[in-house]
Short mmCIF file of C-alpha atoms in Angstrom, two decimals:
data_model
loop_
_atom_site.label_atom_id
_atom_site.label_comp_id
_atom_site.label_asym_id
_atom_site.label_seq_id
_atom_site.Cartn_x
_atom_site.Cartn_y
_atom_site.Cartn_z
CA UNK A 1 131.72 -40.71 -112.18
CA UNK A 2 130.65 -37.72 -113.50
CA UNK A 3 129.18 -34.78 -111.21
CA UNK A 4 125.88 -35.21 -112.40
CA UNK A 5 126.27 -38.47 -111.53
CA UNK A 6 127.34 -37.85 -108.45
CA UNK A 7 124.92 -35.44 -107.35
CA UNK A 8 121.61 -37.42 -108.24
CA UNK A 9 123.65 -40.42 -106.14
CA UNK A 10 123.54 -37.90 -103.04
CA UNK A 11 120.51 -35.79 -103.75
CA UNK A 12 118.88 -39.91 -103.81
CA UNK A 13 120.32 -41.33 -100.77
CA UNK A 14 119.52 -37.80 -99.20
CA UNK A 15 115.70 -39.07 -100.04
CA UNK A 16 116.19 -41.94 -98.44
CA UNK A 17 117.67 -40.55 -95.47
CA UNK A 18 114.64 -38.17 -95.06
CA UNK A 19 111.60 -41.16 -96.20
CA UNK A 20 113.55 -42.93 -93.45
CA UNK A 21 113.41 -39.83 -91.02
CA UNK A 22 109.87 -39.28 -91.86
CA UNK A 23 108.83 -43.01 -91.40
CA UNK A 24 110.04 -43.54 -87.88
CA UNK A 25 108.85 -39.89 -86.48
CA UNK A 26 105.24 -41.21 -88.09
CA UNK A 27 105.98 -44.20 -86.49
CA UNK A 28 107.03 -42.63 -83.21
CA UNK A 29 103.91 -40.63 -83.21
CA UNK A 30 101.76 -43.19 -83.86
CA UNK A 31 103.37 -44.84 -81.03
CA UNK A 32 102.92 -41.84 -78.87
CA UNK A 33 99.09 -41.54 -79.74
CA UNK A 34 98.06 -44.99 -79.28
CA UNK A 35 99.79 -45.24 -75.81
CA UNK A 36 98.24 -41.80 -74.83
CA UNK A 37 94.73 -43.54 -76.22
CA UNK A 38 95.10 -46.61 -73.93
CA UNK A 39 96.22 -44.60 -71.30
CA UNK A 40 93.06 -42.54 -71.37
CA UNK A 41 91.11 -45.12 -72.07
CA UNK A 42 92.43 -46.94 -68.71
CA UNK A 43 91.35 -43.07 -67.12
CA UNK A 44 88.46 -42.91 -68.12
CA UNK A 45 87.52 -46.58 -66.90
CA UNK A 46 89.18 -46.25 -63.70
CA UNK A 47 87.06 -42.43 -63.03
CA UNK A 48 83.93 -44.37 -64.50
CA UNK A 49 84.63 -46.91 -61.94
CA UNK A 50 85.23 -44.52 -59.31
CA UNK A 51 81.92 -42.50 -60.20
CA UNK A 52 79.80 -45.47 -60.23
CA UNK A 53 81.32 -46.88 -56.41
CA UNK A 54 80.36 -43.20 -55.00
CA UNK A 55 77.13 -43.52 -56.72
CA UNK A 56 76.32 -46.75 -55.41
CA UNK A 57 77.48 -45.47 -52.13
CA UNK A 58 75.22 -42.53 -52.13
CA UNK A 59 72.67 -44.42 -53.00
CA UNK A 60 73.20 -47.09 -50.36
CA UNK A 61 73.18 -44.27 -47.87
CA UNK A 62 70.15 -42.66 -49.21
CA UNK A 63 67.40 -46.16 -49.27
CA UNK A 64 68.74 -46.65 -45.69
CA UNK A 65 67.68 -42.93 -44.50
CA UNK A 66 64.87 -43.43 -46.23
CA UNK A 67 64.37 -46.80 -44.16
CA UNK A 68 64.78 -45.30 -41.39
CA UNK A 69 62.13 -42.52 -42.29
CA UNK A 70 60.05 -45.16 -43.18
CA UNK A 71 60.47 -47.16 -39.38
CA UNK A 72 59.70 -44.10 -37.95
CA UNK A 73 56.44 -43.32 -39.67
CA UNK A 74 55.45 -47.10 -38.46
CA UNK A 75 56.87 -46.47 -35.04
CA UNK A 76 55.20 -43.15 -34.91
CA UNK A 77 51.64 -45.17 -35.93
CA UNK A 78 52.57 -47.75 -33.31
CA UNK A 79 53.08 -44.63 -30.60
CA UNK A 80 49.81 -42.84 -31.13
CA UNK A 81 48.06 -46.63 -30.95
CA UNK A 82 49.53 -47.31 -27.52
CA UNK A 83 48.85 -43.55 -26.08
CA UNK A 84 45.19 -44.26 -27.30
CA UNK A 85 44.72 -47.67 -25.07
CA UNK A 86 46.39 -45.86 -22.35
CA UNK A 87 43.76 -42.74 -22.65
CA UNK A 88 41.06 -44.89 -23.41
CA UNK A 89 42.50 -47.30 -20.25
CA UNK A 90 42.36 -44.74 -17.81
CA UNK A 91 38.95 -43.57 -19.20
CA UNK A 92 37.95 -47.39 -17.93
CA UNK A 93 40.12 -47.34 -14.72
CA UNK A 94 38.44 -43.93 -13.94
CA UNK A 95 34.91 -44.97 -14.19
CA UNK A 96 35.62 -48.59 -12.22
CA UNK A 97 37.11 -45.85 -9.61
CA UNK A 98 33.22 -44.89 -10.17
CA UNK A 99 31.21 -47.83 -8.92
CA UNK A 100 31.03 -50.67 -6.59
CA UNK A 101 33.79 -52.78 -8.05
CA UNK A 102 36.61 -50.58 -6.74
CA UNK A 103 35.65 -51.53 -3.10
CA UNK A 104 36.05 -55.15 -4.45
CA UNK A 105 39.37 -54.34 -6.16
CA UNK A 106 40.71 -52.20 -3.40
CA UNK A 107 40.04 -55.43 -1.17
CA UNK A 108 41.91 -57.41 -3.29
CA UNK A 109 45.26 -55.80 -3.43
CA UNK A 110 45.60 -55.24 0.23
CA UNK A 111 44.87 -59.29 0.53
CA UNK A 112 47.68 -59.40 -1.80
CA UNK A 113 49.82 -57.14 0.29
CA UNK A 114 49.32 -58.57 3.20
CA UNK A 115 50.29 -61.84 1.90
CA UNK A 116 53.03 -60.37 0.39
CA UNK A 117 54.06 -58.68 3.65
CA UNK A 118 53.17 -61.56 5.49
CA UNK A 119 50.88 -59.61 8.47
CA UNK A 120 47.66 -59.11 9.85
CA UNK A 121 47.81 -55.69 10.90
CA UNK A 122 48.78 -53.00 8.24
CA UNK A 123 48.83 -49.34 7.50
CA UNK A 124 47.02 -48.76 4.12
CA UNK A 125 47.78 -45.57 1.99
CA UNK A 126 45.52 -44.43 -0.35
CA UNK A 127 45.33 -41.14 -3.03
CA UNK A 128 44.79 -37.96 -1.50
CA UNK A 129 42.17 -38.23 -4.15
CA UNK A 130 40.76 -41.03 -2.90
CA UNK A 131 39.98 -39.64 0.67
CA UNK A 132 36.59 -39.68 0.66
CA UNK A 133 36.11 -43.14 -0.67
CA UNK A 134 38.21 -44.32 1.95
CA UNK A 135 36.48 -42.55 4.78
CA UNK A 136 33.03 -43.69 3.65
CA UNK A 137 34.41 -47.47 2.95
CA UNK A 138 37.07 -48.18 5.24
CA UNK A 139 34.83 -50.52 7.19
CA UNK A 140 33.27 -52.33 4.39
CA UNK A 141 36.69 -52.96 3.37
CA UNK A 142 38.01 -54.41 6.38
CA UNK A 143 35.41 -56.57 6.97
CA UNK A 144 35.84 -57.79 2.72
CA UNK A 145 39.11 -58.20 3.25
CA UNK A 146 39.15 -60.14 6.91
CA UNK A 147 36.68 -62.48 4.91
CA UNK A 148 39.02 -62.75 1.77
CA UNK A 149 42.15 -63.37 4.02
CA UNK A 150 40.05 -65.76 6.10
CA UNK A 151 41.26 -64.43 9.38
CA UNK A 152 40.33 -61.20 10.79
CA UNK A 153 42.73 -58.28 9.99
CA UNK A 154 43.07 -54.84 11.72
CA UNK A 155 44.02 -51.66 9.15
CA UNK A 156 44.46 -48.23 9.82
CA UNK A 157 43.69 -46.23 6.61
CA UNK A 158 45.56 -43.66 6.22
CA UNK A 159 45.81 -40.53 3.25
CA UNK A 160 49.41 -40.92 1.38
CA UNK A 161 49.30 -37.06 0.81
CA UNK A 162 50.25 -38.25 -2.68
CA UNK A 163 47.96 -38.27 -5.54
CA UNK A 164 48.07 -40.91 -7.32
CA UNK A 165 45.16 -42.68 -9.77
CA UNK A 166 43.98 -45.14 -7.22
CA UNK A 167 44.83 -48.43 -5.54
CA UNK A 168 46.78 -48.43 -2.01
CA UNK A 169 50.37 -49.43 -0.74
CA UNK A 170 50.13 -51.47 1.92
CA UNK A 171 52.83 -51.29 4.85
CA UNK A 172 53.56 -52.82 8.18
CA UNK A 173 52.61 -50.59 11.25
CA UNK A 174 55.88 -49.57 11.80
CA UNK A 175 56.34 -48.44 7.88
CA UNK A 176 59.32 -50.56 7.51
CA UNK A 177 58.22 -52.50 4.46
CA UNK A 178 55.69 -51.74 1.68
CA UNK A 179 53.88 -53.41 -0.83
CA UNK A 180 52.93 -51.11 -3.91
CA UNK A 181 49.57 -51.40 -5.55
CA UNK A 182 48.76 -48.57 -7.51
CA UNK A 183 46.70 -48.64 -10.40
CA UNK A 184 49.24 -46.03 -11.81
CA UNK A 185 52.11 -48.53 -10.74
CA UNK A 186 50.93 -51.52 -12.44
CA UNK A 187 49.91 -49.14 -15.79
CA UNK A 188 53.62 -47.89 -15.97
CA UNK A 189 55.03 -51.42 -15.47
CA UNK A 190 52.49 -52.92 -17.73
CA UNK A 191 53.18 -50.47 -20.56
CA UNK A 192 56.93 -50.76 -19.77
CA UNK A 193 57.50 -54.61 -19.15
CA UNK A 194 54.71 -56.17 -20.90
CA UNK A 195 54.58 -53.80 -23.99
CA UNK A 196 55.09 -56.57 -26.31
CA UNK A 197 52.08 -58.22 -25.22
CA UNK A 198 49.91 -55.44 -26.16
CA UNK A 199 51.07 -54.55 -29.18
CA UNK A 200 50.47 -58.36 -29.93
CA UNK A 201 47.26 -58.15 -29.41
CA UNK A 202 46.64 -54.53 -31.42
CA UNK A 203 48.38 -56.81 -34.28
CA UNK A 204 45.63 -59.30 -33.65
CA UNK A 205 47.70 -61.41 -31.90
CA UNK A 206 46.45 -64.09 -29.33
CA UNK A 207 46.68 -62.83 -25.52
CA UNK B 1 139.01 -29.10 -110.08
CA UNK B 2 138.10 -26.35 -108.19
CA UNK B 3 134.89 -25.91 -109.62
CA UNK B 4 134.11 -29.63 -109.56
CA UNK B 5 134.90 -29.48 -105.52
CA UNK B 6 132.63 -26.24 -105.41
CA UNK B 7 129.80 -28.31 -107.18
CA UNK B 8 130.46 -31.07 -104.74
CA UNK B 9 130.23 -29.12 -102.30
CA UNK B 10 127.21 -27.57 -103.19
CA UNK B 11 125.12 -30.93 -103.72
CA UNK B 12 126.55 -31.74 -100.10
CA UNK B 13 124.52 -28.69 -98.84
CA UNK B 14 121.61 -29.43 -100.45
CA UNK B 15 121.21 -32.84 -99.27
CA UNK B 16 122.27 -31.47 -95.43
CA UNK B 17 119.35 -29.05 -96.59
CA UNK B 18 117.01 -32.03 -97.21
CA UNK B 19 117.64 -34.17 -94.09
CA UNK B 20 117.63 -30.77 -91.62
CA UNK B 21 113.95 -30.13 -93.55
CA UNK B 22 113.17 -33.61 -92.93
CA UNK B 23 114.29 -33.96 -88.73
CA UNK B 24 112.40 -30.41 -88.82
CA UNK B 25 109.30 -32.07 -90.46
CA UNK B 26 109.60 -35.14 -88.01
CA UNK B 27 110.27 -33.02 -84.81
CA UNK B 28 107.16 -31.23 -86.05
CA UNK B 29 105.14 -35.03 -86.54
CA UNK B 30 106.42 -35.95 -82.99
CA UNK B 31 104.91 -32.32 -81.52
CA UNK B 32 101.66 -32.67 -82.98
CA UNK B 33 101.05 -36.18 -81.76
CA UNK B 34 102.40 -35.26 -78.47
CA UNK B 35 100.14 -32.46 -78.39
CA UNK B 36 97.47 -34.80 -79.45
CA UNK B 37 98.24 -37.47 -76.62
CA UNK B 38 97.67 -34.61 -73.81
CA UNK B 39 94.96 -33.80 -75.38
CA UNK B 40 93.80 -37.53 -75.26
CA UNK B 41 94.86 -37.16 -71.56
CA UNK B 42 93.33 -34.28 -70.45
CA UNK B 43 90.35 -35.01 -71.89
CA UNK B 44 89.87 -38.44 -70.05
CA UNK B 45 90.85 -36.80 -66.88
CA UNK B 46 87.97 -34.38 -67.16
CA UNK B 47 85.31 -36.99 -68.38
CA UNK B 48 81.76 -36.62 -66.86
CA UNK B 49 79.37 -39.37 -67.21
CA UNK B 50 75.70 -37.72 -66.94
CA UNK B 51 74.31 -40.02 -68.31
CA UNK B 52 74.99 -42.81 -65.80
CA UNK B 53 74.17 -40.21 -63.10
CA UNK B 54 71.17 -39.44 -64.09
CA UNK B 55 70.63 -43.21 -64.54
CA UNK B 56 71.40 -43.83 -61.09
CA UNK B 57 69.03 -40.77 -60.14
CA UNK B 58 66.24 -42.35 -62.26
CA UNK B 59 66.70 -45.73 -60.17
CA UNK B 60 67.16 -44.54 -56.95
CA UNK B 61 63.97 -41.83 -57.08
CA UNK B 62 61.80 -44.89 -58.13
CA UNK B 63 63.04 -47.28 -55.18
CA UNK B 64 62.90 -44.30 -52.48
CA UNK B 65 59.28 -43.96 -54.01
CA UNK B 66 58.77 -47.55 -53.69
CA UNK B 67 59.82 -47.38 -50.48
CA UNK B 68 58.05 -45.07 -49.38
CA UNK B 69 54.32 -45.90 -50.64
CA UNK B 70 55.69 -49.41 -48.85
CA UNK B 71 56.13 -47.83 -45.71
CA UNK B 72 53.07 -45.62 -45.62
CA UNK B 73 50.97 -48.82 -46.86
CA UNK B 74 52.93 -50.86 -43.93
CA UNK B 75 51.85 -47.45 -41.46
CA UNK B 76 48.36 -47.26 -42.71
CA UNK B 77 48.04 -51.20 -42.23
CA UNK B 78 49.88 -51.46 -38.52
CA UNK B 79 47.34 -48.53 -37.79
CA UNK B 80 44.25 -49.82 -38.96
CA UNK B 81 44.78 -53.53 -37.49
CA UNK B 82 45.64 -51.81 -33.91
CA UNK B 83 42.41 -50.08 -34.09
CA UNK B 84 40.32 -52.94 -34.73
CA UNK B 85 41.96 -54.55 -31.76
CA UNK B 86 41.86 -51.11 -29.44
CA UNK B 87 39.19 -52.37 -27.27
CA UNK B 88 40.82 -55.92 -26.84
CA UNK B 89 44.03 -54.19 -25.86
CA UNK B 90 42.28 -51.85 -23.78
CA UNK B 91 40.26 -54.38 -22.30
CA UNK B 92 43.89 -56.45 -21.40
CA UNK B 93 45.32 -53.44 -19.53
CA UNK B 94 42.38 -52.76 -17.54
CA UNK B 95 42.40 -56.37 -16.85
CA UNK B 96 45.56 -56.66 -15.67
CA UNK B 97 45.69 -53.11 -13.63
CA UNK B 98 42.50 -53.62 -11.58
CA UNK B 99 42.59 -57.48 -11.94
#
C-alpha cells in the first residue's frame, strides 16, 4: 500500500473515531438535559404542590377567623339584646316596687319561705332600701300572709343592712336557715340558668 | 524508508490531532449541557407561581366577603327579631322574678 494510501486509510478511520466521539457526547448530553428537564419538571410540581397545600392552609385558617369574627358580631347582637330586657326588666320590677302589687308579691314569697322552711314564726329581711315600705306595711303583710298560709303567722321584720332590689329572705328566729327571695336573686339565676329560654323567645320562639 | 516512517509518522499525529480535537469538542458538548441541566435545576428550584397566588387571593377575598355580608345579614336579622320580641321577653322575666 502506498503512503497515500495509507494515510487517507488513517486520516478516514480517524473521522470515524471522532463522528463516533461526537455522537455519543451529543448523545450523553442529550441524556444529561432531558434527565435535568424531568428532574425539574418533578421540582417544580412537587414546590407547586407544596405552594398550593400552604395556600389552602392559609386560607383554611383565614374563613375560620373570619367565622369566628363573624360569631362574635352575632354574639355581640345577642349581648346588647339581653342587657336591654334586663334594663328594660328592672325598669318594670322598679315601678311594681311602685304600687300596690309589691305588698301582694312581698306576701307571696314569704308564704313560699315559710313553706320552704317549714315554720310559722320567721325573721324577714328586707333592702335597706326598702325600709320604709316595710315599716308602713309590715302589718298589712302579716295579716296577707296569715290569710295566704291559712294559719296565723308571727314575723318580725327586720332591715338586712344590705341593699338589694327588693324581695325578702326569710329565716327561722334563730337565723339558722334561710330562704332567699330577692328579686335580684331570681334575675341573676333567671338570666344565668334559664338564658336559653329567653333568647327563645327574642327569636320568636314559644315560651 | 526513513522518510516513508517520518510520513507515517506524521499522518499518525494528525489523526491523534483529530480525535484529541474531537474528545475536546465532546468534553465541551458534555459542559454546555451540564451547564444547561443546572440551569434547568436552578431555575425550577426558584419557581414562583403568582399567578395561582393571586388566584387563591381572588377566591378567598370573595368568600371572606361573602362571609362577612352573611354574618352582618345573620347580626342585623338575630337583632331585629329580638327586638320585636323585647317586650315578650321582658314581660317573661318580670313574670318569673315577681311571679
Amino acid at each position: 500500500m502506498s503512503i497515500e494510501a495509507l494515510k487517507k486509510e488513517i486520516i478516514s478511520s480517524a473521522e470515524k473515531e471522532k463522528e463516533k466521539i461526537i455522537s455519543e457526547a451529543k448523545a450523553e448530553a442529550q441524556r444529561i438535559i432531558e434527565e435535568a428537564n424531568e428532574r425539574a419538571l418533578r421540582i417544580i410540581e412537587r414546590k407547586r404542590a407544596q405552594i398550593e397545600s400552604e395556600l389552602r392552609n392559609r386560607k383554611e385558617v383565614a374563613v375560620a377567623v373570619k367565622r369566628l369574627e363573624g360569631k362574635r358580631m352575632v354574639y355581640e347582637q345577642i349581648m346588647k339584646l339581653l342587657d336591654e330586657v334586663r334594663a328594660k326588666s328592672l325598669e318594670k320590677i322598679k315601678a311594681i316596687k311602685e304600687s300596690d302589687e309589691y305588698i301582694e308579691i312581698v306576701s307571696k314569697f314569704i308564704v313560699e319561705g315559710l313553706k320552704d322552711l317549714n315554720i310559722t314564726e320567721a325573721k324577714v329581711l328586707y333592702s335597706s332600701s326598702d325600709a320604709d315600705f316595710f315599716k308602713k306595711n309590715s302589718k298589712k303583710i302579716t295579716d296577707k300572709v296569715s290569710k295566704l298560709f291559712g294559719k296565723k303567722v308571727k314575723l318580725e321584720f327586720l332591715d338586712s343592712n344590705e341593699s338589694f332590689l327588693g324581695g325578702v329572705i326569710v329565716s327561722d328566729v334563730d337565723e339558722k336557715v334561710f330562704y332567699v327571695s330577692t328579686f335580684d336573686g331570681k334575675l341573676n339565676a333567671l338570666f344565668e340558668e334559664r338564658l336559653d329560654e329567653i333568647l327563645n323567645i327574642l327569636r320568636g320562639g314559644v315560651e | 524508508m526513513s522518510e516513508e516512517l517520518n510520513k507515517l509518522l506524521e499522518i499518525e499525529r494528525e489523526a491523534e490531532k483529530i480525535i484529541e480535537a474531537a474528545r475536546e469538542e465532546a468534553r465541551k458538548i458534555i459542559e454546555s449541557a451540564k451547564k444547561e441541566a443546572e440551569e434547568a435545576i436552578r431555575k425550577a428550584e426558584e419557581a414562583r407561581f403568582p399567578e395561582l397566588e393571586e388566584k387563591v387571593k381572588r377566591e378567598l377575598d370573595e368568600e371572606l366577603s361573602k362571609l362577612e355580608d352573611s354574618y352582618k345579614e345573620e347580626a342585623k336579622k338575630v337583632y331585629d327579631t329580638g327586638l320585636e320580641n323585647l317586650d315578650k321577653a321582658v314581660e317573661f322575666v318580670v313574670k318569673e322574678v315577681v311571679g
